[in-house]
Coordinates of C-alpha atoms in Angstrom, one line a residue:
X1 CA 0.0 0.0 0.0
X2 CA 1.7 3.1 -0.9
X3 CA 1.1 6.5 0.9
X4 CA 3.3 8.8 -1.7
X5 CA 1.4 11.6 -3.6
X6 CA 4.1 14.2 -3.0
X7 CA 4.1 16.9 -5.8
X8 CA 7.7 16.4 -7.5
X9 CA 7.1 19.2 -9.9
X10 CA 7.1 22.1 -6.9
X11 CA 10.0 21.1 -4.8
X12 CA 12.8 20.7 -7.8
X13 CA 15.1 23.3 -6.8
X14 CA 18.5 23.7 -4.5
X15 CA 18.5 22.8 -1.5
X16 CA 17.7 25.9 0.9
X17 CA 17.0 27.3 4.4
X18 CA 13.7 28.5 4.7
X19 CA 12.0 32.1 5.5
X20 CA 9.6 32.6 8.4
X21 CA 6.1 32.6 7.1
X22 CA 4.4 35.8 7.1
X23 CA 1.5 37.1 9.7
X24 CA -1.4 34.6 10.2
X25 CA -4.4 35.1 7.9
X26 CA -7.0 33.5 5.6
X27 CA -5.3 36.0 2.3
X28 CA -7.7 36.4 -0.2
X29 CA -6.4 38.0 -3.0
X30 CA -7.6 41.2 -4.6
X31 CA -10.7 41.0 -6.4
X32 CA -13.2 43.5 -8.1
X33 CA -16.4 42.9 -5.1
X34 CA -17.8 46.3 -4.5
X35 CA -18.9 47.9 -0.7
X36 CA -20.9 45.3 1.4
X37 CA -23.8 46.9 2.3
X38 CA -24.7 46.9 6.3
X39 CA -28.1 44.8 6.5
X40 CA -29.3 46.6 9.3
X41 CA -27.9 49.8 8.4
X42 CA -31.4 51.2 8.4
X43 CA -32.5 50.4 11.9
X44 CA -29.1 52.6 13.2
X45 CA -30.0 55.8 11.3
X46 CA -30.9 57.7 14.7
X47 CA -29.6 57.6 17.8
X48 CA -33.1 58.2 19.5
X49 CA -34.9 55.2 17.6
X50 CA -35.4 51.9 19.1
X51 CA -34.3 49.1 17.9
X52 CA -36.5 45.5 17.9
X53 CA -33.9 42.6 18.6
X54 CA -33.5 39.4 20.3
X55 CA -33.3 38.5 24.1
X56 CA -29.5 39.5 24.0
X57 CA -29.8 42.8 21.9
X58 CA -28.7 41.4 18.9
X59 CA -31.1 40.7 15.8
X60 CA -32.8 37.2 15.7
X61 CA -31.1 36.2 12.5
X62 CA -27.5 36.9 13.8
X63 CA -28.1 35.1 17.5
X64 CA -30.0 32.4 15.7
X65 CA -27.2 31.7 13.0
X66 CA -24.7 31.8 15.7
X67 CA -26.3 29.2 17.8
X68 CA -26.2 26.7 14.3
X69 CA -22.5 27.0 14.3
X70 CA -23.1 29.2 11.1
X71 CA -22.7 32.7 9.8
X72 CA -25.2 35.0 8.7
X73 CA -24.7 34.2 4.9
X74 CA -24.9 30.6 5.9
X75 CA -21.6 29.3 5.5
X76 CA -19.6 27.4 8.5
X77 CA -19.3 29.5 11.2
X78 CA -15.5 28.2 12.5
X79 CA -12.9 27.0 10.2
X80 CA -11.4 24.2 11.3
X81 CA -7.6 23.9 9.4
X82 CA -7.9 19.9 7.6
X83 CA -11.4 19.6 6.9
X84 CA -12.5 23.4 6.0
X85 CA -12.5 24.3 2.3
X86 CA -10.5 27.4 1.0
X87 CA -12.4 29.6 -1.2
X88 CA -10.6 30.3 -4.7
X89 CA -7.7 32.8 -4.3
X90 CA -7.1 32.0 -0.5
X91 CA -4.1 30.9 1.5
X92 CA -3.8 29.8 4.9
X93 CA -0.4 31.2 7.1
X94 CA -0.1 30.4 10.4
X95 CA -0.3 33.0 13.4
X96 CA 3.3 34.3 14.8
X97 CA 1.6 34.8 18.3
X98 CA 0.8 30.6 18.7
X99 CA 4.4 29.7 18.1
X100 CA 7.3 30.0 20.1
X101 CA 10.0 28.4 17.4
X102 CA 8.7 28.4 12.9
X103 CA 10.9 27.9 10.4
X104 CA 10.3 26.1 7.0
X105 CA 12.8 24.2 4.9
X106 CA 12.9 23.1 1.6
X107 CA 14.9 19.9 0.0
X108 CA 15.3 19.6 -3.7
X109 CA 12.8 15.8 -3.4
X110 CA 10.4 15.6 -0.9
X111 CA 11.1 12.8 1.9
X112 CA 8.6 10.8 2.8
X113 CA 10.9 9.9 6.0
X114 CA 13.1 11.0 8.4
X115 CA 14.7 10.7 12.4
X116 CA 16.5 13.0 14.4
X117 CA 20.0 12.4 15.4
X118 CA 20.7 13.1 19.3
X119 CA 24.2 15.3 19.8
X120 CA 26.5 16.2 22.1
X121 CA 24.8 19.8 22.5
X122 CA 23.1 18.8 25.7
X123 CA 19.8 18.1 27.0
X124 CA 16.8 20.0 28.2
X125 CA 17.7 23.2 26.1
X126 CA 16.1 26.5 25.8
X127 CA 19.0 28.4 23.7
X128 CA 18.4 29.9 20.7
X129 CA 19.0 30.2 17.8
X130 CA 18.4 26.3 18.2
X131 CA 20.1 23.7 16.2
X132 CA 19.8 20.1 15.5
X133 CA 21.1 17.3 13.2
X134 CA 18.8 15.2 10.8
X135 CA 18.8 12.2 8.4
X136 CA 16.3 12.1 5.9
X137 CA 15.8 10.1 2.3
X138 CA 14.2 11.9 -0.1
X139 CA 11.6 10.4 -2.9
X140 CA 12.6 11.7 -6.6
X141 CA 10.7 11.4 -9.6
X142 CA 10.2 8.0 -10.8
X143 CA 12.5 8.9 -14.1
X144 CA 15.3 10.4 -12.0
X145 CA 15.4 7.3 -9.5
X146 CA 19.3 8.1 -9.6
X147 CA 18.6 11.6 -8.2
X148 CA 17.8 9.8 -5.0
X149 CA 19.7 10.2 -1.7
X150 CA 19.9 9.9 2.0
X151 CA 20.5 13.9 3.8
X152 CA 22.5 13.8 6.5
X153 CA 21.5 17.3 7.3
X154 CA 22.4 19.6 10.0
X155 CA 20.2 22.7 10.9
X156 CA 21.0 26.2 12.7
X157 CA 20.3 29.7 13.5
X158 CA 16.8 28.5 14.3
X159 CA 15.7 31.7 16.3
X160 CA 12.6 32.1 18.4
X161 CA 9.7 33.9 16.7
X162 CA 10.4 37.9 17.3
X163 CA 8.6 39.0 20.5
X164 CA 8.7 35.9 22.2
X165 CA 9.5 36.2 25.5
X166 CA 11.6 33.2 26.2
X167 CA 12.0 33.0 30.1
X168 CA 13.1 29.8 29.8
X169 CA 16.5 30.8 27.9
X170 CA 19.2 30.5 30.2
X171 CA 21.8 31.8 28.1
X172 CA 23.0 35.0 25.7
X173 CA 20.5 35.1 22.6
X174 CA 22.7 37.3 20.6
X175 CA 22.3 36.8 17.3
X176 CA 18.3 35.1 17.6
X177 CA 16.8 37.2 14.3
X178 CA 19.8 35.7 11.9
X179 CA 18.5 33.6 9.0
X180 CA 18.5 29.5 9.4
X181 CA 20.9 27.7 7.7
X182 CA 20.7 24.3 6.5
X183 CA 23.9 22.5 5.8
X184 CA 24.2 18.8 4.3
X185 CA 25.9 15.7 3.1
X186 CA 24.4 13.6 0.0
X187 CA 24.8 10.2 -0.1
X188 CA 23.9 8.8 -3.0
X189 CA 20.7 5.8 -3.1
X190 CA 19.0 4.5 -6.6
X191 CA 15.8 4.2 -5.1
X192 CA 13.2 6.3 -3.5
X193 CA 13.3 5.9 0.9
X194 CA 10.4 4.4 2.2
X195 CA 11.4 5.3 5.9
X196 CA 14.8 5.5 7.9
X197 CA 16.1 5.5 11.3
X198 CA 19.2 6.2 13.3
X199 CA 20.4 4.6 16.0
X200 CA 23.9 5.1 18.6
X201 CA 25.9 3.1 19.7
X202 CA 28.3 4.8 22.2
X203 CA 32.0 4.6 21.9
X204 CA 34.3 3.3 24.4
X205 CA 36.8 6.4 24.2
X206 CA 34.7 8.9 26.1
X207 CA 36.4 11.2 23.9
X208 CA 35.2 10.2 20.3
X209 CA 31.5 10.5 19.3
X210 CA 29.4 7.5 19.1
X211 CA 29.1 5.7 16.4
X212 CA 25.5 7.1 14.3
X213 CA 23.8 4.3 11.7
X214 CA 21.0 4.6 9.9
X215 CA 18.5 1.8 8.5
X216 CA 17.1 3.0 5.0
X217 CA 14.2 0.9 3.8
X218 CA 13.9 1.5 0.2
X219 CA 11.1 0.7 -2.6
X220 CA 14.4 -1.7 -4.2
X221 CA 13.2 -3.9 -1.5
X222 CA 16.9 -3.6 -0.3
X223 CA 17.5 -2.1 3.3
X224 CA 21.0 -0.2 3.6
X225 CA 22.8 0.9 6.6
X226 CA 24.7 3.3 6.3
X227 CA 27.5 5.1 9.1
X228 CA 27.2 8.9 8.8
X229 CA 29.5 9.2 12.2
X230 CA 31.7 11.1 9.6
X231 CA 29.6 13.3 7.7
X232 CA 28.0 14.7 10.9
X233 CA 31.6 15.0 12.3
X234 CA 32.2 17.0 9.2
X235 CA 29.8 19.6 9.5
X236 CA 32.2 20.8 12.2
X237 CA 35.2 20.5 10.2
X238 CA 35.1 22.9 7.3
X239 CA 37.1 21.5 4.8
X240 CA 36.8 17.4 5.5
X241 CA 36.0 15.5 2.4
X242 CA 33.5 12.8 2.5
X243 CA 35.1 9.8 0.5
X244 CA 33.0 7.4 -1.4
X245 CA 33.9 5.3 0.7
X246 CA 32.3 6.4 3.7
X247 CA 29.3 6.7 1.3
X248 CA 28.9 3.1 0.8
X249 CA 26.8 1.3 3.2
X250 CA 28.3 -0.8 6.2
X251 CA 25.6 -3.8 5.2
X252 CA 22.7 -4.5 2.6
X253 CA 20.2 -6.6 3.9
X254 CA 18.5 -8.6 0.5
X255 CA 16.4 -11.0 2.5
X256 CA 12.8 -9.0 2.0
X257 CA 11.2 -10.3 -1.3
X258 CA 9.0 -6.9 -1.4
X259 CA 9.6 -3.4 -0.2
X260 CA 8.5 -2.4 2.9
X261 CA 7.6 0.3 5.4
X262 CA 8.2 -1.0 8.6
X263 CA 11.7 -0.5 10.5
X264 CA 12.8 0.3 14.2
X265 CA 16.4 0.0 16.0
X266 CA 16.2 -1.7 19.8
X267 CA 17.1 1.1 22.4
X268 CA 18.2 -1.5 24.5
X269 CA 20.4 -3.0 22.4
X270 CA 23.1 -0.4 21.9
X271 CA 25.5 -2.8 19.8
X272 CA 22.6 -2.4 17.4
X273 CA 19.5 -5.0 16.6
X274 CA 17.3 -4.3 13.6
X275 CA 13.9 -5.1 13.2
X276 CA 12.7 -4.6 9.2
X277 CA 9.1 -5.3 8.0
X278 CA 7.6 -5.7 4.3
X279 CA 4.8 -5.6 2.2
X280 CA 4.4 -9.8 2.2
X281 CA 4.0 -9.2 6.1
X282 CA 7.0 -10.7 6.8
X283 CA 9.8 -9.6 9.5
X284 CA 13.7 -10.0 9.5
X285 CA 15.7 -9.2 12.9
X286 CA 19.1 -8.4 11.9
X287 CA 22.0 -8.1 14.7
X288 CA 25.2 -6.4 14.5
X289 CA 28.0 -8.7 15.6
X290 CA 31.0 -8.1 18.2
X291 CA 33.1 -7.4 15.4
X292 CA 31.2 -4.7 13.5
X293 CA 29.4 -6.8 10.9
X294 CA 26.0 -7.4 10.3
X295 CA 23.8 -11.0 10.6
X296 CA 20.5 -11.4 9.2
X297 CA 18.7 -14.2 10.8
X298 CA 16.9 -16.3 7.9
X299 CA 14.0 -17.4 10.2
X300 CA 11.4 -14.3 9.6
X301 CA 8.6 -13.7 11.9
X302 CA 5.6 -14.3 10.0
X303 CA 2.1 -14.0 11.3
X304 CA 0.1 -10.9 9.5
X305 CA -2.3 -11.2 6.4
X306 CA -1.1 -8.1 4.8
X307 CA 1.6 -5.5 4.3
X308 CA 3.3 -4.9 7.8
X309 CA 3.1 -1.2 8.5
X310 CA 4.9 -0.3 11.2
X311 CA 7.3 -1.8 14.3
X312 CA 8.5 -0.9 17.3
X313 CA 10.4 -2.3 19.9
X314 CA 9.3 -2.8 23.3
X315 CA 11.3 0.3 25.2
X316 CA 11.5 -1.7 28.7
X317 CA 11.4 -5.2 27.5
X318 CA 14.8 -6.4 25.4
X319 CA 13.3 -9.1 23.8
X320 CA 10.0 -8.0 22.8
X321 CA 8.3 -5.8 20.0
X322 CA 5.2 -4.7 17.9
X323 CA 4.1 -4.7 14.4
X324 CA 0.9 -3.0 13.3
X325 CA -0.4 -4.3 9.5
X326 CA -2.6 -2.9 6.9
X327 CA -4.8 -6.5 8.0
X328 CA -6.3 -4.3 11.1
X329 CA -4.0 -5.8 13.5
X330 CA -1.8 -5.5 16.0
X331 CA 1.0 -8.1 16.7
X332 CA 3.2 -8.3 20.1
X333 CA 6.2 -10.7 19.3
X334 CA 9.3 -12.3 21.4
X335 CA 12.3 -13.1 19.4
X336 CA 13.4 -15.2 21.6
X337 CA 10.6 -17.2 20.2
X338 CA 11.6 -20.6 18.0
X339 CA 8.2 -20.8 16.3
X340 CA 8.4 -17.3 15.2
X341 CA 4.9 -16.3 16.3
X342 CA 3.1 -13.7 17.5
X343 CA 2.6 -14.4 21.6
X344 CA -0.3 -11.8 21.0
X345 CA -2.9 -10.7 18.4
X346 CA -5.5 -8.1 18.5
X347 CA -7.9 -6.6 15.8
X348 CA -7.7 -3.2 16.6
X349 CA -9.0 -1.5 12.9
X350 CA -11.0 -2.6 10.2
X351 CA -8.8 -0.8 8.1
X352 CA -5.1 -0.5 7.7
X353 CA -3.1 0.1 11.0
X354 CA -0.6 2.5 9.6
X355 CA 1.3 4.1 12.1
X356 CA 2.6 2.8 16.5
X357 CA 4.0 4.9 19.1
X358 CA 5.2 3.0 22.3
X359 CA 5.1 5.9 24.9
X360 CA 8.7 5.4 26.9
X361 CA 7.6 7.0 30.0
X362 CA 4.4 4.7 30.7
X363 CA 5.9 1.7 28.9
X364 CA 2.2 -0.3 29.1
X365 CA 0.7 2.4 26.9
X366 CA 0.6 2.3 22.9
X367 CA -1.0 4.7 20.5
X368 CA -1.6 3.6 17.0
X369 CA -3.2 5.4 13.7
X370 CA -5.4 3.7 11.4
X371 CA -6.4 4.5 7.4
X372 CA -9.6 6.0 8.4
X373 CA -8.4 9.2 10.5
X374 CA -9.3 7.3 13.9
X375 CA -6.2 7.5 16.1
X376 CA -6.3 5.5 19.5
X377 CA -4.5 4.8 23.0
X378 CA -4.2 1.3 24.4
X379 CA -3.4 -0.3 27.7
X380 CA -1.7 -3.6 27.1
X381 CA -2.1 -4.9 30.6
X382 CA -5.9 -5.4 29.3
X383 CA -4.6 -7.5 26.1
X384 CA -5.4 -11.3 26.7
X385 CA -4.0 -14.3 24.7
X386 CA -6.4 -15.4 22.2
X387 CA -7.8 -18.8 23.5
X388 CA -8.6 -17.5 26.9
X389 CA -12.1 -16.8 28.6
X390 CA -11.3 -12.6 28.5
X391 CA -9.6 -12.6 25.0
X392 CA -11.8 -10.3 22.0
X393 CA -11.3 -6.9 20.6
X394 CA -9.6 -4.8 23.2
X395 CA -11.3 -1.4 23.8
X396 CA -8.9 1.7 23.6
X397 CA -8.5 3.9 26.7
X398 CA -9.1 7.1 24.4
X399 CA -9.3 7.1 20.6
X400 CA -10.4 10.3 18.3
X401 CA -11.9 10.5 15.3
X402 CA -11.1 14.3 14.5
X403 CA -8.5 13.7 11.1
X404 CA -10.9 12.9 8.3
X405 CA -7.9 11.2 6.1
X406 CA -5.8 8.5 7.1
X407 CA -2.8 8.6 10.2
X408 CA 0.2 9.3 8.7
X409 CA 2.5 9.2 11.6
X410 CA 2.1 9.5 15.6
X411 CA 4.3 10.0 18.5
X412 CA 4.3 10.3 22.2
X413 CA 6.1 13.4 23.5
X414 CA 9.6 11.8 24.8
X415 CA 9.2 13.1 28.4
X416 CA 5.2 14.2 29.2
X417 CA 3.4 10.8 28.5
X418 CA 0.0 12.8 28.5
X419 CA 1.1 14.6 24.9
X420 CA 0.7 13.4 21.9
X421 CA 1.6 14.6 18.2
X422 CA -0.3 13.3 15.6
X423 CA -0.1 13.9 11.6
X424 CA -2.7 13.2 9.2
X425 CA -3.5 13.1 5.4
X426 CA -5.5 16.1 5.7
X427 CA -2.4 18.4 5.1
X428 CA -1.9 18.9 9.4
X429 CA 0.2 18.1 12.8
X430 CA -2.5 18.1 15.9
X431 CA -1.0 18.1 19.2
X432 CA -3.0 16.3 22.0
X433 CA -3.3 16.5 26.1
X434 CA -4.6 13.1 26.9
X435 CA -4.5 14.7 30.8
X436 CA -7.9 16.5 30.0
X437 CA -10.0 14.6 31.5
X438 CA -13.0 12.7 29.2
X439 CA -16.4 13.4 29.0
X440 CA -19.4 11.7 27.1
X441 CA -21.1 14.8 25.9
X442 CA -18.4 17.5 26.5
X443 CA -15.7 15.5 24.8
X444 CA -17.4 16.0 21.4
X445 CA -17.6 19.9 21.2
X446 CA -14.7 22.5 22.1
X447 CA -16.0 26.3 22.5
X448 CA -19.2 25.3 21.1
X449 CA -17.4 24.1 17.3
X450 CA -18.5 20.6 17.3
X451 CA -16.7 17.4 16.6
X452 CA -13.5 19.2 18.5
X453 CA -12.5 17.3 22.0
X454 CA -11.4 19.2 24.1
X455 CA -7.9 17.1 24.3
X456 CA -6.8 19.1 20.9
X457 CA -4.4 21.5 22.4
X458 CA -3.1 22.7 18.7
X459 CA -3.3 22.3 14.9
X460 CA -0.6 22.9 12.7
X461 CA -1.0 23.4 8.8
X462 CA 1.5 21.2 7.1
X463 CA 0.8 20.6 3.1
X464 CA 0.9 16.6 2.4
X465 CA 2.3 15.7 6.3
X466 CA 3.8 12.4 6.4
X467 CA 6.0 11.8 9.5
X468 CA 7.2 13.8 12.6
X469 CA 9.5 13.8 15.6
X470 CA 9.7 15.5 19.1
X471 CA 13.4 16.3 19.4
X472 CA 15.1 14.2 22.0
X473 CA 17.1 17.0 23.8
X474 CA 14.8 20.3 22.8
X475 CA 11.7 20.6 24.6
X476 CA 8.5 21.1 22.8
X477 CA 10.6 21.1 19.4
X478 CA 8.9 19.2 16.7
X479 CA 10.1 18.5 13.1
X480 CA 7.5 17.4 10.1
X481 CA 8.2 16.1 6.8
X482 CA 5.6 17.0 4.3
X483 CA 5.6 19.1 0.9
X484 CA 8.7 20.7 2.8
X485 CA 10.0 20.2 5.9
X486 CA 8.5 22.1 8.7
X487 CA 10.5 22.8 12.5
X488 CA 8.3 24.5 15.3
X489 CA 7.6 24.8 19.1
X490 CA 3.8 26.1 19.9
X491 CA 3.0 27.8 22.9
X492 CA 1.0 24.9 23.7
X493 CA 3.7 22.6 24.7

C-alpha cells in the first residue's frame, strides 16, 4: 500500500533554508467585489430610535445563526484547518503569536521519512537560535530514481519567533533574528526511501562521538545501513572531504522479497539489533555482531495477512516488539521465540493500521493510527492471549476521530506521557493533552465548534504531512516532513 502523492514538480530546486512565514491570515487576493452593504444599516440611522432585537440585543437572525454554528450568509461558522474548504484565491499562514519556534525548509525531493539524530549539545535546552542534526531520504521522480539520496542534514540559527518572551532561555541570545541555515551531506541511493532511522551506539573512548547508523528501507526492497558518524563529524570540520567510501553502506540486507515500510532499532540493544518489516507481512531481525558486521537471521517472523506497516520495539522489555499491519491488527512478538509467532494478536481497525507509538515514560501504553483518521491509545495490561475466557477486541482507553484522512505518523512526547503529536493526510500536525479529563457529551464539542474534543491543544498546517519527531534533547521542538520540511515549538507545549 503506498502512501506517496508528493508533488515532484514544486519542490525541484537547490537545497535551501527557509523564510519565516508571514503574519497569520486567511489572504484572499484582490478581487473586483464592490462595498458590502450593512443589512441593518437602516434600523441605526438615529440615535433616539429603538431598535427591535433578540433576548441578547442582537437581531434574531444573527443570534439564531450563531447558535447553528453558522454565519449569517450561511456558511460554517468556524474554520477548522484539515477539513474546511479554502475559497478560490485563499491561503492559509499560520499565526506568529501561537508559536514560540517556525521555520520552513525546503529539500530539492520531498522525503517521505526522516529521524532525528541526538548530539552532544546537551539536553533540556532552551537556547536559541536552536540547532539540530537530521537524516532524511528523499523520494525523486520515478524517471530520476538516480537523483535519490539519504541527507545527512544539519540545521541552525533556528531563532525564536520575534517577540517571544523566552523565560526559559538561560543563556546569551545574541544573534536570535539571523536567517536559518541548513547545511548537508548527500549520499547517493538509486531508489526512493520508504522510511529511515538512526540509532547510537556509544563509543568506548569517552572522547570520540558515538558511532550514528541509519537503517534505510527502500522501494528496491533492499535495506541499507549506512554510518554517517563522519559526515555529521564533518559539519564541524570545514574543509573534511567525504570519500565514497564512507558513502557506501556498512551492510545491505537482501532478505525481503517486497519493499516495505516497517523498521525500528532496539534502544536497549546499543550494539545495534534491527527489526525490518515488508509488504508480504514478513519480519527480518538483523544483529550487529561483536566485530562490526551485520547477521540477518533467515527465520522471519511471520504472522500478519497483509503489508506490515509499522514496528517498534518494546522500550522496557529487550526481547519483545510490535508490528501493526494494513490486515487491522496489532502483533506483540518475542524473538526469543523458535516458532516465530506472535505471543499476541488483536484486531484493533478494520482498516489499515498505519502508524505505532510506544510511549517510553508509561511503557504499558501504545498509540496507533489507522487509514480511516481514527487515532487511539491502548493499555496492554488489558490484552489477553487469544484462546482464553477474557480474550476479544480490546477497547482503547481514548481514541479520536477528528482527522478525516488516514494517520500518517504518531508520536508520544519523549518526556510528558500525556502529549501526543499526531499527523494526518488532511495536510496537518495536531497536538493532544490526553491529561484532559474525558467526557461523554463535552468530549465532542470545544467552544461550542462541534466534533473538537477538548484534548486538541493545537493544529498545525502542514501541506501533504507524512511523518514527525519531538526532538530528543529540545523541549517542545517538533520536526515534520511533508511538501517541505516544517520545525516548530507552539505555545502549547
Amino acid at each position: 500500500m503506498s502512501k506517496r502523492n508528493a508533488d515532484e514538480d514544486s519542490l525541484a530546486g537547490p537545497l535551501k533554508g527557509g523564510d519565516r512565514p508571514d503574519a497569520m491570515d486567511i489572504d484572499e487576493k484582490p478581487n473586483d467585489m464592490g462595498e458590502f452593504e450593512d443589512e441593518f444599516e437602516d434600523e441605526f440611522e438615529s440615535e433616539d430610535e429603538i431598535i427591535e432585537a433578540g433576548v441578547d440585543g442582537r437581531p434574531d437572525a444573527e443570534r439564531e445563526a450563531e447558535e447553528a454554528g453558522m454565519d449569517v450568509d450561511g456558511r460554517p461558522g468556524t474554520f477548522i484547518v484539515g477539513r474546511s474548504k479554502l475559497d478560490p484565491g485563499q491561503t492559509l499562514a499560520p499565526d506568529p503569536t501561537t508559536y514560540r519556534m517556525l521555520h520552513n525548509l525546503s529539500t530539492p525531493w520531498p522525503c517521505l521519512s526522516f529521524d532525528i539524530v541526538r548530539d552532544n549539545l546537551g539536553d533540556n535546552r532552551s537556547v536559541y537560535p536552536a540547532t539540530m542534526y537530521t537524516v532524511a531520504g528523499t523520494q525523486a521522480d520515478y524517471s530520476k530514481a538516480n537523483d535519490n539520496s539519504l541527507l545527512v542534514m544539519k540545521l541552525s540559527g533556528l531563532s525564536k519567533m520575534e517577540g517571544e518572551d523566552d523565560s526559559d532561555s538561560s543563556d546569551d541570545d545574541d544573534g536570535e533574528d539571523a536567517d536559518p541555515i541548513l547545511e548537508s551531506k548527500s549520499i547517493p541511493l538509486t531508489s526512493t526511501t520508504n522510511r529511515v532511522r538512526s540509532h547510537q551506539t556509544p563509543s568506548q573512548d569517552p572522547s570520540r562521538p558515538p558511532t550514528t547508523l541509519t537503517a534505510t528501507m527502500t522501494e528496491s526492497t533492499n535495506v541499507f545501513i549506512h554510518d554517517i558518524t563522519p559526515h555529521l563529524a564533518s559539519f564541524d570540520a570545514p574543509g573534511t572531504l567525504i570519500t565514497a567510501q564512507q558513502n557506501k553502506p556498512v551492510c545491505t540486507i537482501r532478505a525481503h522479497k517486497s519493499e516495505g515500510y516497517a523498521v525500528d532499532w532496539s534502544t536497549l540493544h546499543p550494539a545495534g539489533k534491527l527489526l525490518t518489516g515488508d509488504n508480504d507481512g514478513i519480519i527480518y531481525l538483523t544483529t550487529r555482531t561483536d566485530g562490526g558486521g551485520f547477521v540477518t537471521d533467515t527465520r522471519p517472523f511471520q504472522g500478519h495477512a497483509s503489508s506490515v506497516e509499522e514496528i517498534q520495539w518494546s522500550p522496557s522489555e529487550a526481547s519483545v516488539f510490535a508490528s501493526a499491519s494494513s490486515d487491522g491488527t496489532i502483533r506483540i512478538w518475542d524473538i526469543r521465540s523458535k516458532s516465530r509467532k506472535p505471543a499476541l494478536t488483536m484486531q484493533v481497525s478494520n482498516v489499515d493500521v498505519n502508524v505505532m507509538s510506544w510511549s517510553r515514560q508509561t511503557t504499558h501504553l501504545l498509540a496507533s493510527g489507522a487509514d480511516d483518521g481514527v487515532w487511539g491509545v491502548w493499555d496492554l495490561r488489558q490484552w489477553k492471549p487469544s484462546g482464553t475466557s477474557t480474550a476479544g477486541r480490546p477497547t482503547p482507553i481514548a481514541s479520536f476521530n477528528y482527522h478525516k484522512e488516514q494517520i500518517t505518523s504518531v508520536e508520544w512526547h519523549p518526556t510528558d506521557d500525556s502529549i501526543i503529536a499526531v499527523a494526518a493526510g488532511d495536510n496537518t500536525v495536531t497536538l493532544w493533552d490526553l491529561a484532559v479529563e474525558l467526557d461523554d457529551e463535552e468530549s465532542k464539542d470545544t467552544a461550542g465548534v462541534q466534533d473538537v474534543p477538548p484534548q486538541l491543544l493545537f493544529v498545525h498546517y502542514q501541506k501533504m504531512a507524512k511523518e514527525l519527531h519531538w526532538h530528543p534533547q529540545i523541549p517542545g521542538a517538533l520536526v515534520a516532513t511533508g511538501e517541505e520540511f516544517s520545525v516548530f515549538r507552539t505555545i502549547s507545549v
